[in-house]
PDB file of C-alpha atoms in Angstrom:
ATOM      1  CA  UNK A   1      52.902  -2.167 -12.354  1.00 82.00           C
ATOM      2  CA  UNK A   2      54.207  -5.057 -14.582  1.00 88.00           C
ATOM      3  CA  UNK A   3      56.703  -6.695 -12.269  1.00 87.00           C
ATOM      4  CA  UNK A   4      54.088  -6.758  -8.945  1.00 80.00           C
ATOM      5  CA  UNK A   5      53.895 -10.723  -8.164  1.00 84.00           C
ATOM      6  CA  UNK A   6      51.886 -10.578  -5.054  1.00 80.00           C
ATOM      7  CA  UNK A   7      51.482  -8.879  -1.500  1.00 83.00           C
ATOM      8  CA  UNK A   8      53.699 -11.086   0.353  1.00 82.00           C
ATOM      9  CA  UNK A   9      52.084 -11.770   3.548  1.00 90.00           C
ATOM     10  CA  UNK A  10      51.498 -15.536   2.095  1.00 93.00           C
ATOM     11  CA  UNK A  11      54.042 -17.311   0.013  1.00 94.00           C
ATOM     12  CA  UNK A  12      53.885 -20.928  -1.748  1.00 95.00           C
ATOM     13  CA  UNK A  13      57.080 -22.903  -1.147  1.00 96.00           C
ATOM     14  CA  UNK A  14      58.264 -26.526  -0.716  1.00 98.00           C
ATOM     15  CA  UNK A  15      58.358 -27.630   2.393  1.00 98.00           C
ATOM     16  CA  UNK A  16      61.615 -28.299   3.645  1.00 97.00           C
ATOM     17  CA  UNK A  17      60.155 -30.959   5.823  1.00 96.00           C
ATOM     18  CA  UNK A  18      56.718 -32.688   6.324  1.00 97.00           C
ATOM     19  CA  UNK A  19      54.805 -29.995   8.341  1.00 97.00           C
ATOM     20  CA  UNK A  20      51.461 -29.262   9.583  1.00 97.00           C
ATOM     21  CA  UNK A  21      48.945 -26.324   9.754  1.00 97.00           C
ATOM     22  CA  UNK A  22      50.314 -24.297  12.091  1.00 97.00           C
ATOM     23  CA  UNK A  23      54.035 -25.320  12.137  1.00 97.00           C
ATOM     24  CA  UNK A  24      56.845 -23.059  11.523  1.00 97.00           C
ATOM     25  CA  UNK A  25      58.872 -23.222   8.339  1.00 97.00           C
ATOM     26  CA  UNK A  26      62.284 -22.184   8.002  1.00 96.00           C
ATOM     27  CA  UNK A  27      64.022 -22.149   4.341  1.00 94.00           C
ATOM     28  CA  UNK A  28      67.570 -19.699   4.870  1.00 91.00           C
ATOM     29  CA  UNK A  29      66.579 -16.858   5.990  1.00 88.00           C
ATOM     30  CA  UNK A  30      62.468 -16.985   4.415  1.00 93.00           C
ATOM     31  CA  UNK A  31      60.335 -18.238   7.573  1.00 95.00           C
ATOM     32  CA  UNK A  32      56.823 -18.500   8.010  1.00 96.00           C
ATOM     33  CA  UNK A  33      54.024 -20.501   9.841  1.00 97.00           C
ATOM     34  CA  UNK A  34      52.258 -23.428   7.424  1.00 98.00           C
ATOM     35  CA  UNK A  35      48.641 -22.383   6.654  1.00 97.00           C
ATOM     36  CA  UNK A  36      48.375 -26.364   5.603  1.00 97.00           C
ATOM     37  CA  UNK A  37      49.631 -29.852   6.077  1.00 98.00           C
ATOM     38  CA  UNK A  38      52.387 -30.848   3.499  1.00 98.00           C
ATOM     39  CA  UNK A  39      54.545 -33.250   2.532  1.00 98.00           C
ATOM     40  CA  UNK A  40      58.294 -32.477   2.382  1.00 97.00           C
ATOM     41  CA  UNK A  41      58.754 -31.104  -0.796  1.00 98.00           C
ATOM     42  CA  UNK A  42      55.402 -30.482  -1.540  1.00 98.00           C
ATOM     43  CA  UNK A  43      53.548 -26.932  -2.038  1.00 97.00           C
ATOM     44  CA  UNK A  44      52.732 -25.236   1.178  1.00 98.00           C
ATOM     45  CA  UNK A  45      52.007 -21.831   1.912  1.00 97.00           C
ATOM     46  CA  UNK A  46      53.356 -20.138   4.840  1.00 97.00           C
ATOM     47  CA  UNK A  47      52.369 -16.851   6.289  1.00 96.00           C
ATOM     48  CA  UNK A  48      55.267 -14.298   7.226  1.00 94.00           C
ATOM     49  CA  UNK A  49      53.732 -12.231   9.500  1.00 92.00           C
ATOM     50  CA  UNK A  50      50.954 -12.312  12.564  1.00 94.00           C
ATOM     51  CA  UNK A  51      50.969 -13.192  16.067  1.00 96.00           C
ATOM     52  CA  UNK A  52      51.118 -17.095  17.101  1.00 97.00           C
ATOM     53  CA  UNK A  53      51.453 -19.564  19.807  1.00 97.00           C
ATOM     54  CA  UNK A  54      54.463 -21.766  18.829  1.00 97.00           C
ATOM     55  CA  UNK A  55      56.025 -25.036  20.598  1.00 97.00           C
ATOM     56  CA  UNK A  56      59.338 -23.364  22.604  1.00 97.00           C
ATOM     57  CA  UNK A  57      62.030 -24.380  24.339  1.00 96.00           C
ATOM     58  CA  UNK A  58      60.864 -25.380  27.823  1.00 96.00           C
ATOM     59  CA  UNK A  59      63.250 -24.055  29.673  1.00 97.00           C
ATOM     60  CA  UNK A  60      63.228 -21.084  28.060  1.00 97.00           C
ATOM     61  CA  UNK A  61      62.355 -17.480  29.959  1.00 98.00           C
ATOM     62  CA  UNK A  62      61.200 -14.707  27.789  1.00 98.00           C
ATOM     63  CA  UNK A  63      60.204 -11.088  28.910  1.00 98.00           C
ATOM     64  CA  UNK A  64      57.567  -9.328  26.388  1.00 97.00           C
ATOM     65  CA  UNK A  65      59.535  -7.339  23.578  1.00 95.00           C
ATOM     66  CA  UNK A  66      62.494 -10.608  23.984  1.00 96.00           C
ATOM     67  CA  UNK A  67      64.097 -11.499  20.663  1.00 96.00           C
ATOM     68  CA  UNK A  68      62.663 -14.428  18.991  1.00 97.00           C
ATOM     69  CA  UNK A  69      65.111 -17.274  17.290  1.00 97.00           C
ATOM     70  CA  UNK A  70      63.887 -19.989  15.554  1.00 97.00           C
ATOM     71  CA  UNK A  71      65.705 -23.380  16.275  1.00 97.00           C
ATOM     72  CA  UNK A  72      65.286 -25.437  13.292  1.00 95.00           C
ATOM     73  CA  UNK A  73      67.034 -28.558  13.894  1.00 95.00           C
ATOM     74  CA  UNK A  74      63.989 -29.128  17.177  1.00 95.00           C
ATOM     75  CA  UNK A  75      61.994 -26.722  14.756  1.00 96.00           C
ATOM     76  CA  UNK A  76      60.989 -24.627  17.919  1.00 97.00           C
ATOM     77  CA  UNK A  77      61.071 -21.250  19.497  1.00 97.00           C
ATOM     78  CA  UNK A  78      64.141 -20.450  21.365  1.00 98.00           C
ATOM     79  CA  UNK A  79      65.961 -17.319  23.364  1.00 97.00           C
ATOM     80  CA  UNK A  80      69.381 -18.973  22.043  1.00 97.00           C
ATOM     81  CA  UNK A  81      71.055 -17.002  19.237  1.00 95.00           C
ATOM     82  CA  UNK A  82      74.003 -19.325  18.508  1.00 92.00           C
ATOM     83  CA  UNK A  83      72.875 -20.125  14.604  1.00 92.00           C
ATOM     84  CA  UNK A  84      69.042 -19.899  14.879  1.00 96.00           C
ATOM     85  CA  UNK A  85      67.101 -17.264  12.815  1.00 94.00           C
ATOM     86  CA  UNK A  86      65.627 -14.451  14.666  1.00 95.00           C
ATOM     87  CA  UNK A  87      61.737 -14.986  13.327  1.00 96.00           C
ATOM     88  CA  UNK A  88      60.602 -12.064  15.552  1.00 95.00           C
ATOM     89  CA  UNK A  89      59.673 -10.807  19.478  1.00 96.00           C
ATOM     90  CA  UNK A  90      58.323 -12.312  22.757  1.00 97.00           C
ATOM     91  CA  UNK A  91      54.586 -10.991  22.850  1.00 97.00           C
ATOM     92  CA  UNK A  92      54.047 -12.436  26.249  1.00 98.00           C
ATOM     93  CA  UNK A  93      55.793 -13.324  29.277  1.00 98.00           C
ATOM     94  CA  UNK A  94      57.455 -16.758  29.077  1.00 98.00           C
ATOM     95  CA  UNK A  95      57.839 -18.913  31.972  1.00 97.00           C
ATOM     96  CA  UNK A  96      60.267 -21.682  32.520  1.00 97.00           C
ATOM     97  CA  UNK A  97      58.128 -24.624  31.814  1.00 96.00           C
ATOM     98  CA  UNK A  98      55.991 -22.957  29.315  1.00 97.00           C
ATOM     99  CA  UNK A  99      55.785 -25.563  26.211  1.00 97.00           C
ATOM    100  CA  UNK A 100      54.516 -22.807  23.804  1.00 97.00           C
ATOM    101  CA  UNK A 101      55.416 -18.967  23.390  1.00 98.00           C
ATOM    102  CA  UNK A 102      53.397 -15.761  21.374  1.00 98.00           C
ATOM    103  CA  UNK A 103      55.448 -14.791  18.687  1.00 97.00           C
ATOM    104  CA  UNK A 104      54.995 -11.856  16.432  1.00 97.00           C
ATOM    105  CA  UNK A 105      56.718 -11.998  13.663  1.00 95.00           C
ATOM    106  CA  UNK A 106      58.546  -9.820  11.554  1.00 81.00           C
ATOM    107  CA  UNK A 107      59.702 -10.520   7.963  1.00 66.00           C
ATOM    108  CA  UNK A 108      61.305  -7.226   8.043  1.00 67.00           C
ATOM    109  CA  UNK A 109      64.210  -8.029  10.761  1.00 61.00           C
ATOM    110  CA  UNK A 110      66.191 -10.816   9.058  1.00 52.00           C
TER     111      UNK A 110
END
């Protein structure tokens, strides 16, 4: 097929913001977590879909299947809608307190 680019799972972009391995990237509606540490507006590759442990919104409660929003202004995960990205779903409990959350995500919901 001539107009195939690439599977997807991974895509290079410019980071938004300095980031490192393992942080989330949000650019519109695109989001991803940083396979490497970058500069803002340097090359990073982010990987769209998986299961991770992300820094959340302490006092936060989850139940397993929850919606997932991304808040990028504290660039963490969040129950809030208001104007934060849904990135995917709650898969574990989360506890107020809890500093991190599991998060699959889900390219295919935004």
């Amino acid at each position: 097929m001539k107009n195939y680019v690439q599977q997807g799972e991974v895509v290079s972009v410019l980071a938004p913001y300095a980031v490192a391995s393992g942080d989330g990237v949000l650019l519109g509606s695109l989001f991803g977590i940083a396979t490497n540490a970058a500069a803002i507006n340097a090359p990073v590759e982010i990987r769209r879909y998986g299961v991770y442990d992300l820094t959340a919104v302490n006092t936060d409660v989850a139940t397993v299947g929850a919606k997932a929003y991304w808040d990028n202004a504290a660039r963490r995960v969040t129950t809030t809608v208001a104007s934060n990205a849904l990135i995917g779903v709650f898969t574990a409990a989360k506890a107020n307190g809890d500093l991190t959350a599991r998060v699959v995500l889900d390219a295919s919901i935004r």
